[in-house]
Amino acid sequence: MRLSDETLLDIMARFQAEMQKGLGKDTNPTASVKMLPTFVRAIPDGSENGEFLSLDLGGSKFRVLKVQVSEEGKRNVQMESQFYPTPNEIIRGNGTELFEYVADCLADFMRTKELMQKKLPLGLTFSFPCKQTKLEEGVLLSWTKKFKARGVQGTDVVSSLTNAMRKHKQDLDVDILALVNDTVGTMMTCAYDDPYCEVGVIIGTGTNACYMEDMSNIELVEGDEGRMCINTEWGAFGDDGALEDIRTEFDRELDLGSLNPGKQLFEKMISGLYLGELVRLILLKMAKAGLLFGGEKSSALHIKGKIETRHVAAMEKYKEGLANTREILTDLGLEASEADCVAVQHVCTVVSFRSANLCAAALAAILTRLRENKKLVRLRTTVGMDGTLYKIHPQYPKRLHKVVRKLVPNCDVRFLLSESGSTKGAAMVTAVASRVQAQRKQIDKVLALFRLTREQLVGVRDKMRVELEYGLKRDTHPLATVKMLPTYVCGMPDGTEKGKFLALDLGGTNFRVLLVKIRSGRRSVRMYNKIFAIPLEIMQGTGEEVNAGQGVPRSEVPACHPIQCRPGMTAALSLQLFDHIVQCIADFLDYMGLKGAQLPLGFTFSFPCRQASIDKGTLIEWTKGFKATDCEGEDVVDMLREAIKRRNEFDLDIVAVVNDTVGTMMTCGYEDRNCEVGLIAGTGSNMCYMEEMRNIELVEGDEGKMCINTEWGGFGDNGCLDDIRTQYDKEVDEGSLNPGKQSDRLALLQVRRILQQLGLDSTCEDSIVVKEVCGAVSRRAAELYGAGLAAIVEKRREDQGFEHLKITVGVDGTLYKLHPHFSRILQETVKELAPRCDVTFMLSEDGSGKGAALITAVAKRLQQARRENVKREQKLRSIQPQDEEALIAREPCRKLFMLKFSYSSVRHPQLQVPLSPGSAGGSLPLPSYLDG
Ligand code: 0WK
Ligand code: 0WK
Ligand code: BGC
């Protein structure tokens, strides 16, 4: 029974291995040390308060308590308690009767304390191994110590007690909010006074320990954030034979005579229920061997359990130990000589010393794990202690502390005895549980606002459909919130595009200037780009800042060109934005060694623009973070052209202005011909798609298709979504740059605002709540996107009279790209709401800049084709050169431009053969409307 330091270090290492095994998802089922998650994620932080009931079952005494935690924030706890007996017929009888007995005691306590009318939360300290899936639930794995009630193992003890309490429903209105092990209760009790306390140890009738483990190491529970208390159930250490080498014949004999042979083998070498019995078995053997009491063996010495731990403790008392020993042996009917008494004392010491040593070895393993988890060289921590053996045995605490400090010299360990048992701790856990429960209710109430039913999503889809039609129709368009803006892009690239193009990409997270080289035939596109910052003061400038330094009020300074601006002079700020853009182009051309290059440019401008042609776009209103003054209502291409002229350093042919959705659709359309929809889920949100010209009443012509920039960001600005808009949406809108506009803006701002509302400052639980809130908000965002997109693809299917539609959606934007679940939820929602559409989502790898360049390339080529046409026309009619430009600009030409976009879709009216590139210049006569 004497264990050397080496052996103790070895046992310490074995226990560390057992802990690892218990924490592992795959190894836990065969582990003897079960490492049970307790769902207690934090120690008390002093904010706990309220009145609670607490039951303490499983130790040597059964108690019912009322606990009042900290009035007015003062950290104090008032407790009133009542002990109740635990007769064997109850604890070894029928399980239902056991819980009815507990409920009876609780009802008796409530009556005694006149608490019947009160609805109180209850914390149940249940000191047996329970597998928990949440704080208020626990399935008993096996009885230990003196308990062996039938029909309880494998059942949830919380619902068993709740059912038993129903019998007293007129007296008892109690909610069991927490089930905790006594070690956990002990740790929480001590942690209330010492925040360093993160370990709880019971050395009483039974023995066990718990500690705060990192969630990332607990494979049995989802989540990696923060910590959770693990109930080790170290009593079962060795049940798999891991300690056979140190177990003695007395341990085996004791185990065979116990209520649960083969189980709790470590506990049976340590705890108070067994220590006295071990001493008895040893004394009996020594007496049989004639080594004691002259070989005399009293009947009492043969009686199991006759020597109890209190006897052992008494016999080891410093001074009165020997007298106590004599008295106890006499009580056992033994004639003991002085030597016998000393020998008996020695046996007690050996047995209790081994107990303390074994406890110390396992505890040292836990402390080492804590130190390693925290990656500390030296750990300072507190261990909360309780249990009769530890409390009454005169030498035990000292021996335990000494051996622990010897085994883990790099830990500063404070041992804190729990004065009020584990129930105060259980009340703390219940207090946290009721706080979390109250918050949970609040959180659920708030998050429920973000949970959309299928009916609601169908409603959104159908409302979007109505708005789409609204926007397309000439009469209703002016009032439409979904603007359905014609883009003058009438087809997808067909691979014949080629050349070098500049592209600007403004309006997303990054402002980019790109050089795009397109090779026809092999469909290869090479891009070089540079990201430039747009300073906030330019993005949202009002022109005041220009004068800020000079203190001259804006209204008194005459307008002038910014380049010529000198201090004290202001300028139309819009110019600043565009001058900044031109500055970036200049830097880019410089960087690319293209100074003075004359390149066609495609301008991705990701804001709602009313277009009159591919190279004309009037900004309707700023969205997202932009608010530069004097731009809304202006043609952005003109403003850019003027800025280039002002700089007078290079000349660019701005051929096309496109929305980022259109650029994205083009970029993807270059790879996938089915791509007829462009979706942006980024800083902003928008969608475009190819619409039948016959449905676009704002633009002449019924032939072919044209891309419509829906600007669906405005969906709901007319209040049609108010039934699903939450107060948080309204608050974000009021706080936005464009209140009342773009109401379905789906940024995560709501998350921070909700947290402030919930008054949560960041703790581990908070981060879990944060995650949940983010999940709810982004799920709703993805579902709303899905509903909107379902409306579009369904419309496309119906418009083409297809039973089933196969279509590709080109997507871009940080929200879609970065959010872990967004794209999946979006796709699932579209599938759900547009079941007759087979939608492929194609992520735009290259951004919309490439698409803008492709559109520019096509526009450029058609411009070229148109020029050649006119020249041929001239030759045919030998018309004067000076009339050439007039001919080009004349209306029919514009028609020429729109219709001829993708050769594949336009047929020669008479010959019904596609007009192939350059065919315009070919020998085939042009259609009548061309020779208008
Ligand atoms: C007092 C605690 C109780 C725990 C007991 C263990 O309040 O929860 O079970 O200590 O010690 P025992 O009474 O078994 O010696
Ligand atoms: C990348 C595109 C750009 C678009 C952006 C949207 O090239 O045109 O505006 O995606 O995503 P965001 O950057 O706003 O997340
Ligand atoms: C039980 C533990 C309990 C310990 C101390 C053991 O028998 O399995 O759950 O913590 O006794 O009471």
PDB file of C-alpha atoms in Angstrom, residues 438-541:
ATOM      1  CA  ALA A 438     -34.039  34.692 -19.211  1.00  0.00           C
ATOM      2  CA  GLN A 439     -31.562  35.898 -21.822  1.00  0.00           C
ATOM      3  CA  ARG A 440     -32.340  32.841 -23.909  1.00  0.00           C
ATOM      4  CA  LYS A 441     -36.031  33.770 -23.869  1.00  0.00           C
ATOM      5  CA  GLN A 442     -35.101  37.348 -24.789  1.00  0.00           C
ATOM      6  CA  ILE A 443     -32.691  36.150 -27.487  1.00  0.00           C
ATOM      7  CA  ASP A 444     -35.241  33.697 -28.882  1.00  0.00           C
ATOM      8  CA  LYS A 445     -37.856  36.467 -28.892  1.00  0.00           C
ATOM      9  CA  VAL A 446     -35.473  38.715 -30.808  1.00  0.00           C
ATOM     10  CA  LEU A 447     -34.161  36.015 -33.139  1.00  0.00           C
ATOM     11  CA  ALA A 448     -37.661  34.784 -33.829  1.00  0.00           C
ATOM     12  CA  LEU A 449     -38.119  38.112 -35.625  1.00  0.00           C
ATOM     13  CA  PHE A 450     -35.458  36.961 -38.075  1.00  0.00           C
ATOM     14  CA  ARG A 451     -36.870  33.495 -38.634  1.00  0.00           C
ATOM     15  CA  LEU A 452     -38.929  33.574 -41.847  1.00  0.00           C
ATOM     16  CA  THR A 453     -41.520  30.889 -42.479  1.00  0.00           C
ATOM     17  CA  ARG A 454     -41.875  29.268 -45.877  1.00  0.00           C
ATOM     18  CA  GLU A 455     -45.126  31.190 -46.288  1.00  0.00           C
ATOM     19  CA  GLN A 456     -43.342  34.461 -45.605  1.00  0.00           C
ATOM     20  CA  LEU A 457     -40.608  33.596 -48.128  1.00  0.00           C
ATOM     21  CA  VAL A 458     -43.193  32.659 -50.726  1.00  0.00           C
ATOM     22  CA  GLY A 459     -44.786  36.017 -49.924  1.00  0.00           C
ATOM     23  CA  VAL A 460     -41.480  37.800 -50.526  1.00  0.00           C
ATOM     24  CA  ARG A 461     -40.991  35.913 -53.812  1.00  0.00           C
ATOM     25  CA  ASP A 462     -44.456  36.831 -55.031  1.00  0.00           C
ATOM     26  CA  LYS A 463     -44.140  40.459 -53.909  1.00  0.00           C
ATOM     27  CA  MET A 464     -40.798  40.680 -55.732  1.00  0.00           C
ATOM     28  CA  ARG A 465     -42.479  39.280 -58.827  1.00  0.00           C
ATOM     29  CA  VAL A 466     -45.116  42.005 -58.664  1.00  0.00           C
ATOM     30  CA  GLU A 467     -42.439  44.659 -58.224  1.00  0.00           C
ATOM     31  CA  LEU A 468     -40.507  43.314 -61.235  1.00  0.00           C
ATOM     32  CA  GLU A 469     -43.567  43.669 -63.443  1.00  0.00           C
ATOM     33  CA  TYR A 470     -44.214  47.048 -61.898  1.00  0.00           C
ATOM     34  CA  GLY A 471     -40.749  48.281 -62.790  1.00  0.00           C
ATOM     35  CA  LEU A 472     -40.925  46.993 -66.358  1.00  0.00           C
ATOM     36  CA  LYS A 473     -44.224  48.638 -67.199  1.00  0.00           C
ATOM     37  CA  ARG A 474     -44.070  52.211 -68.510  1.00  0.00           C
ATOM     38  CA  ASP A 475     -47.117  53.360 -66.448  1.00  0.00           C
ATOM     39  CA  THR A 476     -46.047  51.881 -63.155  1.00  0.00           C
ATOM     40  CA  HIS A 477     -42.288  52.305 -63.537  1.00  0.00           C
ATOM     41  CA  PRO A 478     -42.126  55.814 -62.000  1.00  0.00           C
ATOM     42  CA  LEU A 479     -43.593  54.524 -58.715  1.00  0.00           C
ATOM     43  CA  ALA A 480     -41.747  51.227 -58.727  1.00  0.00           C
ATOM     44  CA  THR A 481     -39.276  50.666 -55.894  1.00  0.00           C
ATOM     45  CA  VAL A 482     -37.491  47.946 -57.853  1.00  0.00           C
ATOM     46  CA  LYS A 483     -36.337  50.221 -60.608  1.00  0.00           C
ATOM     47  CA  MET A 484     -35.736  47.592 -63.386  1.00  0.00           C
ATOM     48  CA  LEU A 485     -33.257  49.804 -65.217  1.00  0.00           C
ATOM     49  CA  PRO A 486     -32.507  48.990 -68.885  1.00  0.00           C
ATOM     50  CA  THR A 487     -28.753  48.527 -69.362  1.00  0.00           C
ATOM     51  CA  TYR A 488     -28.565  48.449 -73.172  1.00  0.00           C
ATOM     52  CA  VAL A 489     -26.651  45.199 -72.905  1.00  0.00           C
ATOM     53  CA  CYS A 490     -28.537  42.877 -75.196  1.00  0.00           C
ATOM     54  CA  GLY A 491     -26.660  39.631 -75.311  1.00  0.00           C
ATOM     55  CA  MET A 492     -23.794  37.582 -73.995  1.00  0.00           C
ATOM     56  CA  PRO A 493     -20.229  37.612 -75.314  1.00  0.00           C
ATOM     57  CA  ASP A 494     -19.669  35.033 -78.085  1.00  0.00           C
ATOM     58  CA  GLY A 495     -15.947  34.606 -77.967  1.00  0.00           C
ATOM     59  CA  THR A 496     -15.131  36.844 -80.912  1.00  0.00           C
ATOM     60  CA  GLU A 497     -14.308  39.719 -78.588  1.00  0.00           C
ATOM     61  CA  LYS A 498     -10.629  40.725 -78.629  1.00  0.00           C
ATOM     62  CA  GLY A 499      -8.357  43.641 -77.799  1.00  0.00           C
ATOM     63  CA  LYS A 500      -6.965  45.621 -74.858  1.00  0.00           C
ATOM     64  CA  PHE A 501      -9.394  47.485 -72.652  1.00  0.00           C
ATOM     65  CA  LEU A 502      -9.300  49.546 -69.501  1.00  0.00           C
ATOM     66  CA  ALA A 503     -11.959  48.875 -66.895  1.00  0.00           C
ATOM     67  CA  LEU A 504     -12.910  50.702 -63.720  1.00  0.00           C
ATOM     68  CA  ASP A 505     -14.647  48.837 -60.908  1.00  0.00           C
ATOM     69  CA  LEU A 506     -16.205  51.334 -58.513  1.00  0.00           C
ATOM     70  CA  GLY A 507     -18.727  50.754 -55.781  1.00  0.00           C
ATOM     71  CA  GLY A 508     -17.777  47.446 -54.194  1.00  0.00           C
ATOM     72  CA  THR A 509     -15.436  46.987 -51.271  1.00  0.00           C
ATOM     73  CA  ASN A 510     -12.445  47.804 -53.488  1.00  0.00           C
ATOM     74  CA  PHE A 511     -12.050  50.416 -56.238  1.00  0.00           C
ATOM     75  CA  ARG A 512     -10.028  48.755 -58.988  1.00  0.00           C
ATOM     76  CA  VAL A 513      -8.504  49.946 -62.236  1.00  0.00           C
ATOM     77  CA  LEU A 514      -7.919  47.078 -64.629  1.00  0.00           C
ATOM     78  CA  LEU A 515      -6.240  46.430 -67.943  1.00  0.00           C
ATOM     79  CA  VAL A 516      -8.027  43.552 -69.662  1.00  0.00           C
ATOM     80  CA  LYS A 517      -6.541  41.773 -72.660  1.00  0.00           C
ATOM     81  CA  ILE A 518      -9.069  39.608 -74.514  1.00  0.00           C
ATOM     82  CA  ARG A 519      -8.011  37.077 -77.083  1.00  0.00           C
ATOM     83  CA  SER A 520     -10.756  35.818 -79.327  1.00  0.00           C
ATOM     84  CA  GLY A 521     -11.066  32.184 -80.401  1.00  0.00           C
ATOM     85  CA  ARG A 522      -9.257  30.704 -77.399  1.00  0.00           C
ATOM     86  CA  ARG A 523     -11.506  32.779 -75.120  1.00  0.00           C
ATOM     87  CA  SER A 524      -8.557  33.831 -72.999  1.00  0.00           C
ATOM     88  CA  VAL A 525      -8.695  36.971 -70.921  1.00  0.00           C
ATOM     89  CA  ARG A 526      -5.669  38.330 -69.114  1.00  0.00           C
ATOM     90  CA  MET A 527      -6.143  41.027 -66.498  1.00  0.00           C
ATOM     91  CA  TYR A 528      -3.865  43.328 -64.590  1.00  0.00           C
ATOM     92  CA  ASN A 529      -5.404  45.401 -61.871  1.00  0.00           C
ATOM     93  CA  LYS A 530      -4.599  47.722 -59.049  1.00  0.00           C
ATOM     94  CA  ILE A 531      -6.779  48.488 -56.075  1.00  0.00           C
ATOM     95  CA  PHE A 532      -7.017  52.143 -55.064  1.00  0.00           C
ATOM     96  CA  ALA A 533      -8.483  53.619 -51.929  1.00  0.00           C
ATOM     97  CA  ILE A 534     -11.345  56.087 -52.084  1.00  0.00           C
ATOM     98  CA  PRO A 535     -10.911  58.314 -49.013  1.00  0.00           C
ATOM     99  CA  LEU A 536     -14.094  58.667 -46.984  1.00  0.00           C
ATOM    100  CA  GLU A 537     -14.013  62.443 -47.310  1.00  0.00           C
ATOM    101  CA  ILE A 538     -14.182  62.011 -51.093  1.00  0.00           C
ATOM    102  CA  MET A 539     -16.727  59.205 -50.947  1.00  0.00           C
ATOM    103  CA  GLN A 540     -19.011  61.192 -48.642  1.00  0.00           C
ATOM    104  CA  GLY A 541     -17.694  64.646 -49.068  1.00  0.00           C
TER     105      GLY A 541
END
